[in-house]
PDB file of C-alpha atoms in Angstrom:
ATOM      1  CA  UNK Z   1      47.754-113.572 -33.049  1.00  0.00           C
ATOM      2  CA  UNK Z   2      49.204-116.055 -35.499  1.00  0.00           C
ATOM      3  CA  UNK Z   3      47.589-117.254 -38.725  1.00  0.00           C
ATOM      4  CA  UNK Z   4      48.352-120.896 -39.497  1.00  0.00           C
ATOM      5  CA  UNK Z   5      47.886-122.525 -42.916  1.00  0.00           C
ATOM      6  CA  UNK Z   6      48.159-126.250 -43.461  1.00  0.00           C
ATOM      7  CA  UNK Z   7      48.387-127.712 -46.915  1.00  0.00           C
ATOM      8  CA  UNK Z   8      48.008-131.486 -47.329  1.00  0.00           C
ATOM      9  CA  UNK Z   9      46.571-134.002 -49.807  1.00  0.00           C
ATOM     10  CA  UNK Z  10      42.871-134.324 -49.245  1.00  0.00           C
ATOM     11  CA  UNK Z  11      42.076-137.225 -46.827  1.00  0.00           C
ATOM     12  CA  UNK Z  12      45.296-136.764 -44.844  1.00  0.00           C
ATOM     13  CA  UNK Z  13      43.328-135.476 -41.833  1.00  0.00           C
ATOM     14  CA  UNK Z  14      39.892-136.840 -40.787  1.00  0.00           C
ATOM     15  CA  UNK Z  15      38.986-134.149 -38.254  1.00  0.00           C
ATOM     16  CA  UNK Z  16      40.218-130.904 -39.776  1.00  0.00           C
ATOM     17  CA  UNK Z  17      38.265-128.741 -37.370  1.00  0.00           C
ATOM     18  CA  UNK Z  18      40.036-130.304 -34.352  1.00  0.00           C
ATOM     19  CA  UNK Z  19      43.314-130.100 -36.056  1.00  0.00           C
ATOM     20  CA  UNK Z  20      42.784-126.374 -36.718  1.00  0.00           C
ATOM     21  CA  UNK Z  21      41.823-125.786 -33.024  1.00  0.00           C
ATOM     22  CA  UNK Z  22      44.735-127.778 -31.750  1.00  0.00           C
ATOM     23  CA  UNK Z  23      47.273-125.990 -33.954  1.00  0.00           C
ATOM     24  CA  UNK Z  24      45.889-122.622 -32.984  1.00  0.00           C
ATOM     25  CA  UNK Z  25      45.885-123.404 -29.393  1.00  0.00           C
ATOM     26  CA  UNK Z  26      49.483-124.767 -29.587  1.00  0.00           C
ATOM     27  CA  UNK Z  27      50.839-121.594 -31.204  1.00  0.00           C
ATOM     28  CA  UNK Z  28      49.041-119.235 -28.831  1.00  0.00           C
ATOM     29  CA  UNK Z  29      50.377-121.307 -25.803  1.00  0.00           C
ATOM     30  CA  UNK Z  30      53.965-121.298 -27.068  1.00  0.00           C
ATOM     31  CA  UNK Z  31      53.784-117.592 -27.923  1.00  0.00           C
ATOM     32  CA  UNK Z  32      52.645-117.036 -24.330  1.00  0.00           C
ATOM     33  CA  UNK Z  33      50.208-114.299 -25.076  1.00  0.00           C
ATOM     34  CA  UNK Z  34      47.532-113.419 -22.499  1.00  0.00           C
ATOM     35  CA  UNK Z  35      44.456-115.630 -22.711  1.00  0.00           C
ATOM     36  CA  UNK Z  36      42.065-112.765 -23.673  1.00  0.00           C
ATOM     37  CA  UNK Z  37      39.391-112.618 -26.387  1.00  0.00           C
ATOM     38  CA  UNK Z  38      41.501-110.521 -28.659  1.00  0.00           C
ATOM     39  CA  UNK Z  39      44.109-113.265 -28.938  1.00  0.00           C
ATOM     40  CA  UNK Z  40      41.585-116.232 -28.720  1.00  0.00           C
ATOM     41  CA  UNK Z  41      39.435-114.834 -31.524  1.00  0.00           C
ATOM     42  CA  UNK Z  42      42.338-113.834 -33.755  1.00  0.00           C
ATOM     43  CA  UNK Z  43      44.561-116.807 -33.655  1.00  0.00           C
ATOM     44  CA  UNK Z  44      43.374-119.290 -36.256  1.00  0.00           C
ATOM     45  CA  UNK Z  45      44.307-122.183 -38.485  1.00  0.00           C
ATOM     46  CA  UNK Z  46      43.138-122.910 -41.970  1.00  0.00           C
ATOM     47  CA  UNK Z  47      43.344-126.429 -43.360  1.00  0.00           C
ATOM     48  CA  UNK Z  48      43.787-126.583 -47.177  1.00  0.00           C
ATOM     49  CA  UNK Z  49      42.952-129.911 -48.752  1.00  0.00           C
ATOM     50  CA  UNK Z  50      44.852-130.272 -52.064  1.00  0.00           C
ATOM     51  CA  UNK Z  51      43.779-132.623 -54.764  1.00  0.00           C
ATOM     52  CA  UNK Z  52      45.907-135.841 -55.142  1.00  0.00           C
ATOM     53  CA  UNK Z  53      49.037-134.910 -57.114  1.00  0.00           C
ATOM     54  CA  UNK Z  54      48.951-131.261 -56.310  1.00  0.00           C
ATOM     55  CA  UNK Z  55      51.824-131.627 -53.820  1.00  0.00           C
ATOM     56  CA  UNK Z  56      55.170-133.035 -54.812  1.00  0.00           C
ATOM     57  CA  UNK Z  57      58.775-132.984 -53.979  1.00  0.00           C
ATOM     58  CA  UNK Z  58      61.480-133.500 -56.575  1.00  0.00           C
ATOM     59  CA  UNK Z  59      61.162-137.306 -56.304  1.00  0.00           C
ATOM     60  CA  UNK Z  60      57.392-137.077 -57.056  1.00  0.00           C
ATOM     61  CA  UNK Z  61      56.307-138.019 -53.518  1.00  0.00           C
ATOM     62  CA  UNK Z  62      53.174-136.242 -52.369  1.00  0.00           C
ATOM     63  CA  UNK Z  63      52.657-137.533 -48.861  1.00  0.00           C
ATOM     64  CA  UNK Z  64      53.963-134.317 -47.232  1.00  0.00           C
ATOM     65  CA  UNK Z  65      52.377-131.616 -45.127  1.00  0.00           C
ATOM     66  CA  UNK Z  66      53.238-127.917 -45.195  1.00  0.00           C
ATOM     67  CA  UNK Z  67      52.403-125.790 -42.272  1.00  0.00           C
ATOM     68  CA  UNK Z  68      53.013-122.075 -42.466  1.00  0.00           C
ATOM     69  CA  UNK Z  69      52.761-119.885 -39.329  1.00  0.00           C
ATOM     70  CA  UNK Z  70      52.497-116.168 -39.605  1.00  0.00           C
ATOM     71  CA  UNK Z  71      53.320-114.149 -36.489  1.00  0.00           C
ATOM     72  CA  UNK Z  72      53.880-110.496 -35.818  1.00  0.00           C
ATOM     73  CA  UNK Z  73      57.481-109.505 -35.977  1.00  0.00           C
ATOM     74  CA  UNK Z  74      59.655-110.814 -33.060  1.00  0.00           C
ATOM     75  CA  UNK Z  75      56.850-112.871 -31.525  1.00  0.00           C
ATOM     76  CA  UNK Z  76      58.957-116.056 -31.464  1.00  0.00           C
ATOM     77  CA  UNK Z  77      62.443-116.104 -29.949  1.00  0.00           C
ATOM     78  CA  UNK Z  78      64.628-119.099 -30.789  1.00  0.00           C
ATOM     79  CA  UNK Z  79      63.206-121.371 -28.015  1.00  0.00           C
ATOM     80  CA  UNK Z  80      59.692-120.565 -29.085  1.00  0.00           C
ATOM     81  CA  UNK Z  81      60.557-121.252 -32.768  1.00  0.00           C
ATOM     82  CA  UNK Z  82      61.899-124.671 -31.786  1.00  0.00           C
ATOM     83  CA  UNK Z  83      58.846-125.427 -29.667  1.00  0.00           C
ATOM     84  CA  UNK Z  84      56.313-124.316 -32.262  1.00  0.00           C
ATOM     85  CA  UNK Z  85      57.909-126.419 -34.994  1.00  0.00           C
ATOM     86  CA  UNK Z  86      58.116-129.546 -32.778  1.00  0.00           C
ATOM     87  CA  UNK Z  87      54.526-129.150 -31.441  1.00  0.00           C
ATOM     88  CA  UNK Z  88      52.890-128.454 -34.757  1.00  0.00           C
ATOM     89  CA  UNK Z  89      54.737-131.370 -36.414  1.00  0.00           C
ATOM     90  CA  UNK Z  90      53.626-133.714 -33.611  1.00  0.00           C
ATOM     91  CA  UNK Z  91      50.003-132.451 -33.780  1.00  0.00           C
ATOM     92  CA  UNK Z  92      49.850-132.954 -37.521  1.00  0.00           C
ATOM     93  CA  UNK Z  93      51.266-136.523 -37.291  1.00  0.00           C
ATOM     94  CA  UNK Z  94      48.839-137.409 -34.523  1.00  0.00           C
ATOM     95  CA  UNK Z  95      45.862-135.936 -36.498  1.00  0.00           C
ATOM     96  CA  UNK Z  96      46.897-137.925 -39.534  1.00  0.00           C
ATOM     97  CA  UNK Z  97      47.302-141.095 -37.398  1.00  0.00           C
ATOM     98  CA  UNK Z  98      50.688-141.451 -39.010  1.00  0.00           C
ATOM     99  CA  UNK Z  99      53.752-141.127 -36.673  1.00  0.00           C
ATOM    100  CA  UNK Z 100      56.091-141.134 -39.704  1.00  0.00           C
ATOM    101  CA  UNK Z 101      54.510-137.843 -41.011  1.00  0.00           C
ATOM    102  CA  UNK Z 102      56.893-136.057 -38.541  1.00  0.00           C
ATOM    103  CA  UNK Z 103      59.689-136.692 -41.064  1.00  0.00           C
ATOM    104  CA  UNK Z 104      57.436-135.346 -43.945  1.00  0.00           C
ATOM    105  CA  UNK Z 105      56.079-132.101 -42.340  1.00  0.00           C
ATOM    106  CA  UNK Z 106      57.547-128.856 -43.367  1.00  0.00           C
ATOM    107  CA  UNK Z 107      56.913-125.874 -41.007  1.00  0.00           C
ATOM    108  CA  UNK Z 108      57.578-122.364 -42.277  1.00  0.00           C
ATOM    109  CA  UNK Z 109      57.870-119.563 -39.714  1.00  0.00           C
ATOM    110  CA  UNK Z 110      57.148-116.161 -41.233  1.00  0.00           C
ATOM    111  CA  UNK Z 111      56.695-112.723 -39.647  1.00  0.00           C
ATOM    112  CA  UNK Z 112      54.285-109.923 -40.783  1.00  0.00           C
ATOM    113  CA  UNK Z 113      56.101-106.562 -41.018  1.00  0.00           C
ATOM    114  CA  UNK Z 114      55.217-103.859 -38.483  1.00  0.00           C
ATOM    115  CA  UNK Z 115      51.821-102.609 -39.647  1.00  0.00           C
ATOM    116  CA  UNK Z 116      51.072-105.961 -41.399  1.00  0.00           C
ATOM    117  CA  UNK Z 117      48.376-107.176 -38.987  1.00  0.00           C
ATOM    118  CA  UNK Z 118      45.022-106.120 -40.299  1.00  0.00           C
ATOM    119  CA  UNK Z 119      42.167-106.320 -37.711  1.00  0.00           C
ATOM    120  CA  UNK Z 120      38.779-104.541 -38.020  1.00  0.00           C
ATOM    121  CA  UNK Z 121      39.992-102.833 -41.139  1.00  0.00           C
ATOM    122  CA  UNK Z 122      43.131-101.356 -39.568  1.00  0.00           C
ATOM    123  CA  UNK Z 123      46.739-102.215 -40.355  1.00  0.00           C
ATOM    124  CA  UNK Z 124      48.126-102.489 -36.778  1.00  0.00           C
ATOM    125  CA  UNK Z 125      51.695-101.982 -35.732  1.00  0.00           C
ATOM    126  CA  UNK Z 126      53.198-104.126 -33.040  1.00  0.00           C
ATOM    127  CA  UNK Z 127      52.871-101.287 -30.511  1.00  0.00           C
ATOM    128  CA  UNK Z 128      49.186-100.773 -31.461  1.00  0.00           C
ATOM    129  CA  UNK Z 129      48.568-104.495 -30.896  1.00  0.00           C
ATOM    130  CA  UNK Z 130      50.217-104.324 -27.494  1.00  0.00           C
ATOM    131  CA  UNK Z 131      48.140-101.209 -26.603  1.00  0.00           C
ATOM    132  CA  UNK Z 132      45.006-102.896 -27.687  1.00  0.00           C
ATOM    133  CA  UNK Z 133      45.814-106.059 -25.688  1.00  0.00           C
ATOM    134  CA  UNK Z 134      46.568-103.980 -22.582  1.00  0.00           C
ATOM    135  CA  UNK Z 135      43.324-102.004 -22.998  1.00  0.00           C
ATOM    136  CA  UNK Z 136      41.399-105.235 -23.215  1.00  0.00           C
ATOM    137  CA  UNK Z 137      43.139-106.697 -20.113  1.00  0.00           C
ATOM    138  CA  UNK Z 138      42.297-103.524 -18.171  1.00  0.00           C
ATOM    139  CA  UNK Z 139      38.654-103.758 -19.272  1.00  0.00           C
ATOM    140  CA  UNK Z 140      38.353-107.345 -18.284  1.00  0.00           C
ATOM    141  CA  UNK Z 141      39.965-106.638 -14.918  1.00  0.00           C
ATOM    142  CA  UNK Z 142      37.500-103.894 -14.304  1.00  0.00           C
ATOM    143  CA  UNK Z 143      34.599-106.185 -15.084  1.00  0.00           C
ATOM    144  CA  UNK Z 144      33.727-104.422 -18.411  1.00  0.00           C
ATOM    145  CA  UNK Z 145      32.839-106.476 -21.466  1.00  0.00           C
ATOM    146  CA  UNK Z 146      35.790-107.093 -23.792  1.00  0.00           C
ATOM    147  CA  UNK Z 147      35.612-106.453 -27.478  1.00  0.00           C
ATOM    148  CA  UNK Z 148      37.300-109.258 -29.539  1.00  0.00           C
TER     149      UNK Z 148
END
């Protein structure tokens, strides 16, 4: 249930809602989690517009994008790390209408410690998240309504 934060100079992206949806969908797809409400409703992206000049590298250039992805510990093996970085970079460049943005997009992959996923007021461990997902899958398979 990744959380994705995108930081870019205001005006970089025209359709921020679609960008957020596309990024969240891409990470959920690469992560290969079950397509259940628990994951669909708790995988999200947040687009942070920064005022002009609030982003800079050492040379003073501010036409960069930073994407930070937070997953639970161990969610992304090496092949998934590579896939997430490539896909999110491509999605950002397409959303900006600037193919050269692929060379100016920084993607940071971070992991929450076990117990670091707070949902419904509870700090979940990885095993608790797995148990909750399995319970929701069982509920859906039996025709019961699923809680998000």
